[in-house]
PDB file of C-alpha atoms in Angstrom:
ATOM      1  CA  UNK A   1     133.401  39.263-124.807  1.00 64.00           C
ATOM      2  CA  UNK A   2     136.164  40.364-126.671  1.00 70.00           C
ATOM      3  CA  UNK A   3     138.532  42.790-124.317  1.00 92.00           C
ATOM      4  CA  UNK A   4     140.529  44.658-127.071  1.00 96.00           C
ATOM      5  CA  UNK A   5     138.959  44.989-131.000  1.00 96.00           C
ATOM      6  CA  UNK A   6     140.336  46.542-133.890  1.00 97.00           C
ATOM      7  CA  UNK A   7     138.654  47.001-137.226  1.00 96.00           C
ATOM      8  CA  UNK A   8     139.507  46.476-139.599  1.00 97.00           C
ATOM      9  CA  UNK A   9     141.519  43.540-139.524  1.00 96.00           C
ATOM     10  CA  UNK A  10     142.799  43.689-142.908  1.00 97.00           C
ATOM     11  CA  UNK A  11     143.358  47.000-144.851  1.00 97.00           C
ATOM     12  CA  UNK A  12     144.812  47.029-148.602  1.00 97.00           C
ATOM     13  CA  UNK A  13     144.738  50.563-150.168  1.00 97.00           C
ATOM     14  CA  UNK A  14     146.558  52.833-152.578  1.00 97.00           C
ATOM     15  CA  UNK A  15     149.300  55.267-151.564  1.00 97.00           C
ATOM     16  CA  UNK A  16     147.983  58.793-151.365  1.00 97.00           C
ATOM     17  CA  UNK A  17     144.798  57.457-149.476  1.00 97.00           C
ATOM     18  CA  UNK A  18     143.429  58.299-145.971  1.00 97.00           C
ATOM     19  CA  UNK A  19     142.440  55.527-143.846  1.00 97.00           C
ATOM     20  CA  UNK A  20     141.113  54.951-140.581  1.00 97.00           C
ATOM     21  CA  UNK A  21     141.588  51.874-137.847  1.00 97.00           C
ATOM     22  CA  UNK A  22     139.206  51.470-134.940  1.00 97.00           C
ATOM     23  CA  UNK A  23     140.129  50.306-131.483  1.00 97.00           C
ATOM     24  CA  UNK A  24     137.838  49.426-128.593  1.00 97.00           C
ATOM     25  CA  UNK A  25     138.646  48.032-125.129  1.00 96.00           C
ATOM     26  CA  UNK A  26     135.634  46.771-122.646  1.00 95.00           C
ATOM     27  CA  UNK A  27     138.624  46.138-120.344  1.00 93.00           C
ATOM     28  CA  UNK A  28     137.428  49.252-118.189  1.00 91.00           C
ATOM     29  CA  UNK A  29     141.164  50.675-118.942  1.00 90.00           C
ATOM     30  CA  UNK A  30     141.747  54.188-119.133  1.00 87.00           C
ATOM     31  CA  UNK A  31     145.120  54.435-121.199  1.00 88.00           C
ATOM     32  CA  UNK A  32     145.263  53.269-124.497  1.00 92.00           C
ATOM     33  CA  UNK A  33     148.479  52.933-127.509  1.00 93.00           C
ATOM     34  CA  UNK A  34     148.873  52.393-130.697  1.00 95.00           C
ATOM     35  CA  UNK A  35     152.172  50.080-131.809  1.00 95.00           C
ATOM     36  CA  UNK A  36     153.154  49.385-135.143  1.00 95.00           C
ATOM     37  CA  UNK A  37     154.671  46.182-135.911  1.00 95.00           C
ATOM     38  CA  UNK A  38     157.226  46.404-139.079  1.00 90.00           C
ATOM     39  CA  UNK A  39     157.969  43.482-141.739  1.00 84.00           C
ATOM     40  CA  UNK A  40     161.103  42.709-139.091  1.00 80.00           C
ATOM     41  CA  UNK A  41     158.321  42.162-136.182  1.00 80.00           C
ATOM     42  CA  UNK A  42     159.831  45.084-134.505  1.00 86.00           C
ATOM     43  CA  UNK A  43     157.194  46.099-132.173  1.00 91.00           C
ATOM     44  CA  UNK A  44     157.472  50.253-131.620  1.00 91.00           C
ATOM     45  CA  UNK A  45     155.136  52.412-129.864  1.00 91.00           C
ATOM     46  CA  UNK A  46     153.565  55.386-131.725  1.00 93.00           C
ATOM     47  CA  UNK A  47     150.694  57.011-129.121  1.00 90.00           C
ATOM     48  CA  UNK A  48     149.350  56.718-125.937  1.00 89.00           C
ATOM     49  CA  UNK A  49     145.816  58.233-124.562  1.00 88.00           C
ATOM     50  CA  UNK A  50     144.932  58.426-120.408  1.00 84.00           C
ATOM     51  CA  UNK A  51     141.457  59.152-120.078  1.00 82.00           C
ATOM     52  CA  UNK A  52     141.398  60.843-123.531  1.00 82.00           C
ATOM     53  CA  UNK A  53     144.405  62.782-123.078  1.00 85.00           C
ATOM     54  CA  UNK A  54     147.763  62.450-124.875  1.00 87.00           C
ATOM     55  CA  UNK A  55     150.454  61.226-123.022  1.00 82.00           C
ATOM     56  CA  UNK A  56     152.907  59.685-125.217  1.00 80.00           C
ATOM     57  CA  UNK A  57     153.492  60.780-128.203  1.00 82.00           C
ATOM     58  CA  UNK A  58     156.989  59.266-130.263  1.00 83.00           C
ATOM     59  CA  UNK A  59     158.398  60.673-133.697  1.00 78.00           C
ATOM     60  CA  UNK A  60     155.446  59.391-135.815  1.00 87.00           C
ATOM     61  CA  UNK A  61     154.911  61.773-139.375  1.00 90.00           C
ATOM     62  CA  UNK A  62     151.970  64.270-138.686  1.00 91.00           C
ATOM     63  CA  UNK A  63     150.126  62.062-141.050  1.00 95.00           C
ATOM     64  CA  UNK A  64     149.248  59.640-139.008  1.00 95.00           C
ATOM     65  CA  UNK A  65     146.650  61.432-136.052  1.00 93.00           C
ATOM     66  CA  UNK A  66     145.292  59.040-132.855  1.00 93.00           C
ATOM     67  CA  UNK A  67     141.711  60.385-131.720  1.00 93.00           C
ATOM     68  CA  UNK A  68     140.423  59.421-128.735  1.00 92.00           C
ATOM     69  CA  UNK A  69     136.224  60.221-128.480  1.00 91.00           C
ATOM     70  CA  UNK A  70     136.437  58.413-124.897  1.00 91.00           C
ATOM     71  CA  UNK A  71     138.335  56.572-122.732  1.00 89.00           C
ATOM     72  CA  UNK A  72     137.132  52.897-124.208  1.00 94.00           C
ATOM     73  CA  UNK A  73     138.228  54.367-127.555  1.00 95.00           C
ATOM     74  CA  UNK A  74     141.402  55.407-129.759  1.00 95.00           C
ATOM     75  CA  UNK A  75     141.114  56.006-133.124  1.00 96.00           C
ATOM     76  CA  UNK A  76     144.296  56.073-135.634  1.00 96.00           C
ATOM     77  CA  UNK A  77     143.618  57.755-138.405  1.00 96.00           C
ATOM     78  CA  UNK A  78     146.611  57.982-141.914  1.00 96.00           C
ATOM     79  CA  UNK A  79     146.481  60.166-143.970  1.00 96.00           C
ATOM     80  CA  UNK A  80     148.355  59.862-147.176  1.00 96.00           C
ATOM     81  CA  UNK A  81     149.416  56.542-146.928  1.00 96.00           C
ATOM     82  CA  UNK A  82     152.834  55.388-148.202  1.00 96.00           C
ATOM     83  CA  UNK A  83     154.380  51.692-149.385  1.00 95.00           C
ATOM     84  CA  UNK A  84     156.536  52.601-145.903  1.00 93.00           C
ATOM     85  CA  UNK A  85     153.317  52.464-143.751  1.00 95.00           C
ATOM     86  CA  UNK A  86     152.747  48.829-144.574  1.00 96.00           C
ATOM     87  CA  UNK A  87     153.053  47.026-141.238  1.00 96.00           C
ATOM     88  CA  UNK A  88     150.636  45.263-138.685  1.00 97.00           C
ATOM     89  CA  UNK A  89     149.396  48.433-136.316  1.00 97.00           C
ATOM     90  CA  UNK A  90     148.121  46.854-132.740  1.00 97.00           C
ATOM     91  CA  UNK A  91     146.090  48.732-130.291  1.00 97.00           C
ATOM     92  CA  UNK A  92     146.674  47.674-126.511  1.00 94.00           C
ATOM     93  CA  UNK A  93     145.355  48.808-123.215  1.00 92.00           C
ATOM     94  CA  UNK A  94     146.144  49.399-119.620  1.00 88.00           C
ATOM     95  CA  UNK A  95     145.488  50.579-116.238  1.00 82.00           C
ATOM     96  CA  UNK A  96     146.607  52.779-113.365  1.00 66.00           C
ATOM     97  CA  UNK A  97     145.918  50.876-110.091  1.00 62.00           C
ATOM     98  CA  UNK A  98     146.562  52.047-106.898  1.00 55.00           C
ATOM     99  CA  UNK A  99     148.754  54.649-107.519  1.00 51.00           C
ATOM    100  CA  UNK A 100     151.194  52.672-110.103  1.00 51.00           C
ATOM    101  CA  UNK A 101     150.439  51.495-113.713  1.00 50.00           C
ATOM    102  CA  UNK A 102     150.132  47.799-113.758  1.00 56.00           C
ATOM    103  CA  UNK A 103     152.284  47.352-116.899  1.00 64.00           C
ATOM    104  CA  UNK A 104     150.285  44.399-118.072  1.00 80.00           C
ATOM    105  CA  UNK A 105     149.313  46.104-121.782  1.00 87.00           C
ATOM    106  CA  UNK A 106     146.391  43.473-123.343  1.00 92.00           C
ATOM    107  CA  UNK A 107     146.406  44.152-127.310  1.00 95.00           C
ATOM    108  CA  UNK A 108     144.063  44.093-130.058  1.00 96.00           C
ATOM    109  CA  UNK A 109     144.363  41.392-132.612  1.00 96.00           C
ATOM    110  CA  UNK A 110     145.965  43.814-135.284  1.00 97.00           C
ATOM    111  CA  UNK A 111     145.560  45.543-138.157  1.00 97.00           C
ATOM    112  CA  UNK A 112     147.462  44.129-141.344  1.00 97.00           C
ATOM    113  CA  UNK A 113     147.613  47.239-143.461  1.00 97.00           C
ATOM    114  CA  UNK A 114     149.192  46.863-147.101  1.00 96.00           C
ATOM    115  CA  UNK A 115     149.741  49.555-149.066  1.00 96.00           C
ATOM    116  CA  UNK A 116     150.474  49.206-152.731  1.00 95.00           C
TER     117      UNK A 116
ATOM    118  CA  UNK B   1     172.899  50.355-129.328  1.00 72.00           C
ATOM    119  CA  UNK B   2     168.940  49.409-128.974  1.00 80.00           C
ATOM    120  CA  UNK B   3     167.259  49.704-125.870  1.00 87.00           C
ATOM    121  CA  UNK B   4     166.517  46.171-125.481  1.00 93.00           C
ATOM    122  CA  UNK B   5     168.382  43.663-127.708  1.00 94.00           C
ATOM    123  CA  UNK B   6     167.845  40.404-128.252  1.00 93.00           C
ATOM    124  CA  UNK B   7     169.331  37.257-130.024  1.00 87.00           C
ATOM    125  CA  UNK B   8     166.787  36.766-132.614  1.00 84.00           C
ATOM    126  CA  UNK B   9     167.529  32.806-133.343  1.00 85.00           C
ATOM    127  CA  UNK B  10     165.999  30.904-134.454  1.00 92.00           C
ATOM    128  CA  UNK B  11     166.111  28.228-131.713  1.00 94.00           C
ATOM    129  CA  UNK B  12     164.824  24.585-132.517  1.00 96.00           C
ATOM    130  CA  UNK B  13     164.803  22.284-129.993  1.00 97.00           C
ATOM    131  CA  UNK B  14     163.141  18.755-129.330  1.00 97.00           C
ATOM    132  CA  UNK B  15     160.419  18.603-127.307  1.00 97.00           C
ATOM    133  CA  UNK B  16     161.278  17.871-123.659  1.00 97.00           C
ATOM    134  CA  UNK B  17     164.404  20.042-124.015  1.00 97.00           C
ATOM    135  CA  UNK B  18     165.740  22.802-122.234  1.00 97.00           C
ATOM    136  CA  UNK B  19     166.135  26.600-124.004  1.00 96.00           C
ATOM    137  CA  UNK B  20     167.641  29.684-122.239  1.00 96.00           C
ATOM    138  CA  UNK B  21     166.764  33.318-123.765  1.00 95.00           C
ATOM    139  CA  UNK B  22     168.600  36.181-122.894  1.00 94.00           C
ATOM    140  CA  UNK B  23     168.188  39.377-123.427  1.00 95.00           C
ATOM    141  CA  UNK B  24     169.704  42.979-122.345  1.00 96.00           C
ATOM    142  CA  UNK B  25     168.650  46.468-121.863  1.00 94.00           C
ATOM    143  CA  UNK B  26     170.422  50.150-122.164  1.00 91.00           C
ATOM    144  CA  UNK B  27     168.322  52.116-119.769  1.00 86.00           C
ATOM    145  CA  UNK B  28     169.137  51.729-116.335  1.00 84.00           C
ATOM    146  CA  UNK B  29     166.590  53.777-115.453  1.00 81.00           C
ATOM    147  CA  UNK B  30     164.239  50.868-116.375  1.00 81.00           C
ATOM    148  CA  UNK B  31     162.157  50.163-113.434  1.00 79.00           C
ATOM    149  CA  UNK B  32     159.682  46.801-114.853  1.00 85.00           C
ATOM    150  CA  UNK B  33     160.304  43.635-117.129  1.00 90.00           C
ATOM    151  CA  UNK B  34     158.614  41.498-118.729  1.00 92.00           C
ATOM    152  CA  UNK B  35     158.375  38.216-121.049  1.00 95.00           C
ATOM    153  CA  UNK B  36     155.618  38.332-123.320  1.00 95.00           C
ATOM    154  CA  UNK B  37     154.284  35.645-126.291  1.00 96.00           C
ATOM    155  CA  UNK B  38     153.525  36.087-129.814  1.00 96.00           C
ATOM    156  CA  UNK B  39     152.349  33.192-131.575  1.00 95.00           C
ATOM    157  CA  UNK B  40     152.344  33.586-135.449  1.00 92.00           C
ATOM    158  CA  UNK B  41     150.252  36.336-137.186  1.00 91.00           C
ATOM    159  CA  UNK B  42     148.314  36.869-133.309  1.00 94.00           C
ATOM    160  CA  UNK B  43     148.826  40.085-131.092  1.00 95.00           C
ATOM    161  CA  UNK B  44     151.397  39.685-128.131  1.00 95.00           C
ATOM    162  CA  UNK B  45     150.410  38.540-124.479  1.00 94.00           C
ATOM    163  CA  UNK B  46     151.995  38.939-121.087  1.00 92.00           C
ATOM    164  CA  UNK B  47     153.873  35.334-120.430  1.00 94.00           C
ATOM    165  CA  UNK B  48     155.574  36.473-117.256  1.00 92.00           C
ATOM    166  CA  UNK B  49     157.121  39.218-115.223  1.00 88.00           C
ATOM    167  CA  UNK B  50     160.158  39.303-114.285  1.00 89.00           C
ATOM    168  CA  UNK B  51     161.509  40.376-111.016  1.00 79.00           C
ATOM    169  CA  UNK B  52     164.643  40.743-109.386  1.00 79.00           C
ATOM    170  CA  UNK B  53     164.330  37.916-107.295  1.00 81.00           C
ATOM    171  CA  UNK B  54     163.967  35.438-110.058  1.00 83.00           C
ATOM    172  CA  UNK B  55     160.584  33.987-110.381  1.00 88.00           C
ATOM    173  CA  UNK B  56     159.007  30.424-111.955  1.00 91.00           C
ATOM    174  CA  UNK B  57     155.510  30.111-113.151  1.00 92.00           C
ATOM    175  CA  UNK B  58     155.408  26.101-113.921  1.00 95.00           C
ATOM    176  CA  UNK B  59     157.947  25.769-116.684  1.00 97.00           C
ATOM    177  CA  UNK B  60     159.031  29.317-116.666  1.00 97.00           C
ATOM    178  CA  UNK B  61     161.830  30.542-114.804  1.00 96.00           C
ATOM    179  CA  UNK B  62     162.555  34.516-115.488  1.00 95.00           C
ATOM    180  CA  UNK B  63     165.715  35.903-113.785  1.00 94.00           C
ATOM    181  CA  UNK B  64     166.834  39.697-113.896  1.00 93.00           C
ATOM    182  CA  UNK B  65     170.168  40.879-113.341  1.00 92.00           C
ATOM    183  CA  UNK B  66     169.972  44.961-112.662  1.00 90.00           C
ATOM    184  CA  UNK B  67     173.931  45.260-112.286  1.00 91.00           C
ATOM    185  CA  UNK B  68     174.494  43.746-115.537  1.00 93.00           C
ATOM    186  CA  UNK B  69     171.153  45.088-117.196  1.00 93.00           C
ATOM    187  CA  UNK B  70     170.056  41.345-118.373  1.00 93.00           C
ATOM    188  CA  UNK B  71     167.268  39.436-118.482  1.00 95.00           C
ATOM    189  CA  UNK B  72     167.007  35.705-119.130  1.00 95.00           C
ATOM    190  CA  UNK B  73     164.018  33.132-119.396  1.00 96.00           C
ATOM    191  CA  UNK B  74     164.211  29.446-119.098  1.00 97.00           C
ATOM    192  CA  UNK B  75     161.777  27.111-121.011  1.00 97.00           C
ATOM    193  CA  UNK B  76     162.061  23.408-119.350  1.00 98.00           C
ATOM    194  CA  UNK B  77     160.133  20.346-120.384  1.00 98.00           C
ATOM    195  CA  UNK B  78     159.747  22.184-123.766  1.00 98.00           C
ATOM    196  CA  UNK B  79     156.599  21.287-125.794  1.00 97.00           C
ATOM    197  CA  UNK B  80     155.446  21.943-128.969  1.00 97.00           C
ATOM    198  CA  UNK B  81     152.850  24.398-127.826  1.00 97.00           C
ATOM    199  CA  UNK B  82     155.385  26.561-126.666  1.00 97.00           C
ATOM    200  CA  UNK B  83     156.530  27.238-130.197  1.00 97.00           C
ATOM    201  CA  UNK B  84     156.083  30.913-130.745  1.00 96.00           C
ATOM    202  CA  UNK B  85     158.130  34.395-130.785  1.00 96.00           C
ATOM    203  CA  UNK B  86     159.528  35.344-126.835  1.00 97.00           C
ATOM    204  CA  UNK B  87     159.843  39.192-126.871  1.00 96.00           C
ATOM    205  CA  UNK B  88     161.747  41.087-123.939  1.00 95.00           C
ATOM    206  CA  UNK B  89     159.644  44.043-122.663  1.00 93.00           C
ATOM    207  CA  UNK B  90     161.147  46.749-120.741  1.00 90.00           C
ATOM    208  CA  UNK B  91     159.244  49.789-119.402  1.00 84.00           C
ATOM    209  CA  UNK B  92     161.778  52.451-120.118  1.00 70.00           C
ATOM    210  CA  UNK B  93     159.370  55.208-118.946  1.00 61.00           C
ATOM    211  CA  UNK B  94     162.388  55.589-115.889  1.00 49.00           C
ATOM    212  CA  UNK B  95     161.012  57.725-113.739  1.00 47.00           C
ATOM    213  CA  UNK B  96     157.663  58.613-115.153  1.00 51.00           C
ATOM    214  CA  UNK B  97     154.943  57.017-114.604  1.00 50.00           C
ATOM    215  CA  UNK B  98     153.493  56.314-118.054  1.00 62.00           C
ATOM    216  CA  UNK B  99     153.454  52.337-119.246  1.00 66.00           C
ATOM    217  CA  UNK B 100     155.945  52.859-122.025  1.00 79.00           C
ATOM    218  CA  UNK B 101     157.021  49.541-122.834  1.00 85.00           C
ATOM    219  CA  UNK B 102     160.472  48.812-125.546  1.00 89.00           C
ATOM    220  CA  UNK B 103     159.814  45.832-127.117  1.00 92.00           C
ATOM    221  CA  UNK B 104     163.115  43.603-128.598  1.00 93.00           C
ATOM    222  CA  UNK B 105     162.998  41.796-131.803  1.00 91.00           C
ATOM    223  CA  UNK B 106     162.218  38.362-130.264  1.00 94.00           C
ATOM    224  CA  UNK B 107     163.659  35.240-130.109  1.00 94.00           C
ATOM    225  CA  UNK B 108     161.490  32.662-132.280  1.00 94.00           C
ATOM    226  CA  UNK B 109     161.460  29.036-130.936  1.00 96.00           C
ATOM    227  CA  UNK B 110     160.079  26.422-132.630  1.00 96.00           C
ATOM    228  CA  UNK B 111     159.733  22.996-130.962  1.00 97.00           C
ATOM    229  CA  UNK B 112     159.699  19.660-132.697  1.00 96.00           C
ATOM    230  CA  UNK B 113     158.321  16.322-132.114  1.00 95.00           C
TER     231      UNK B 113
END
């Protein structure tokens, strides 16, 4: 019964490669993000989906590309990875209530990527 | 300046102890606040929120002061469990509508016996 999932929960690649982290919420949320989490635990936001739409959208590199198939889903996919991308990414979700968000955001366990 | 800045610490205190975070924010726009938990190598959860009339949840006592832009938390009767990183949240969205929550750096505490 697991509200927010990631997979994987490790990921250790080679620069250059393309990867792909998985995020699922059974939270009935519609508006996902994506946060990375650098080596100095700050915790920045990179994307945010509302009912499969792009909402936020900060200065991540065009390499890295959220998808979002459906509102229980957002996908992050890298492509070319580089030693800077190394970090823990966590998903989180939310919802708007009554004509306000509730800022309560529930995250995902994370994603420890390493790349060497 | 950051948007939300925080002294990172570390704080060690004995258990049963008092410890005071503060923490303060650059958008005055900001319109919610929040406390959340990070335990080591686990994802962050929602301690508290904090409103402007101060609020306690058991141990917790969050205060926010919009003149000044600052937010504090208050651990009493600490105990080891409480060991763990405290991380200001501010939703700097201003007037939009859209969650966007600014996380600071933390404050770690660690409690000892």
């Amino acid at each position: 019964d697991t509200a927010v999932s990631q997979t994987p929960k490790y990921l250790v690649t080679q620069m250059g490669n393309d990867k792909s982290i998985k995020c699922e919420q059974n939270l009935g949320h519609d508006t996902m993000y994506w946060y990375k989490q650098d080596s100095k635990k700050f915790l920045k936001i990179m994307f945010s989906y509302n009912n499969k739409e792009l909402i936020i959208n900060e200065t991540v590199p065009n390499r890295f590309s959220p998808k979002s198939p459906d509102k229980a889903h957002l996908n992050l996919h890298i492509n070319s990875l580089e030693l800077g991308d190394s970090a823990v990414y966590f998903c989180a979700s939310s919802q708007w209530v009554g004509g306000a968000w509730t800022d309560t955001q529930y995250f995902g366990p994370g994603t420890r990527l390493t790349v060497l | 300046r950051k948007e939300v800045e925080q002294d990172p610490g570390p704080f060690n205190v004995p258990e049963g102890a008092t410890v005071a975070f503060n923490c303060t924010y650059s958008n005055s726009a900001s319109q919610s606040f929040f406390w959340y938990r990070q335990d080591c190598r686990k994802e962050p959860k929602l301690l508290m929120s904090v409103y402007s009339s101060g609020n306690e949840d058991g141990r917790f006592t969050a205060q926010l002061n919009r003149a000044s832009q600052y937010i504090s938390l208050l651990i009493r009767d600490s105990k080891l469990s409480d060991s763990a990183t405290y991380l200001c949240v501010v939703n700097s969205a201003g007037g939009t509508s859209y969650g966007k929550l600014t996380f600071g750096q933390g404050t770690i505490l660690t409690v000892h016996p």
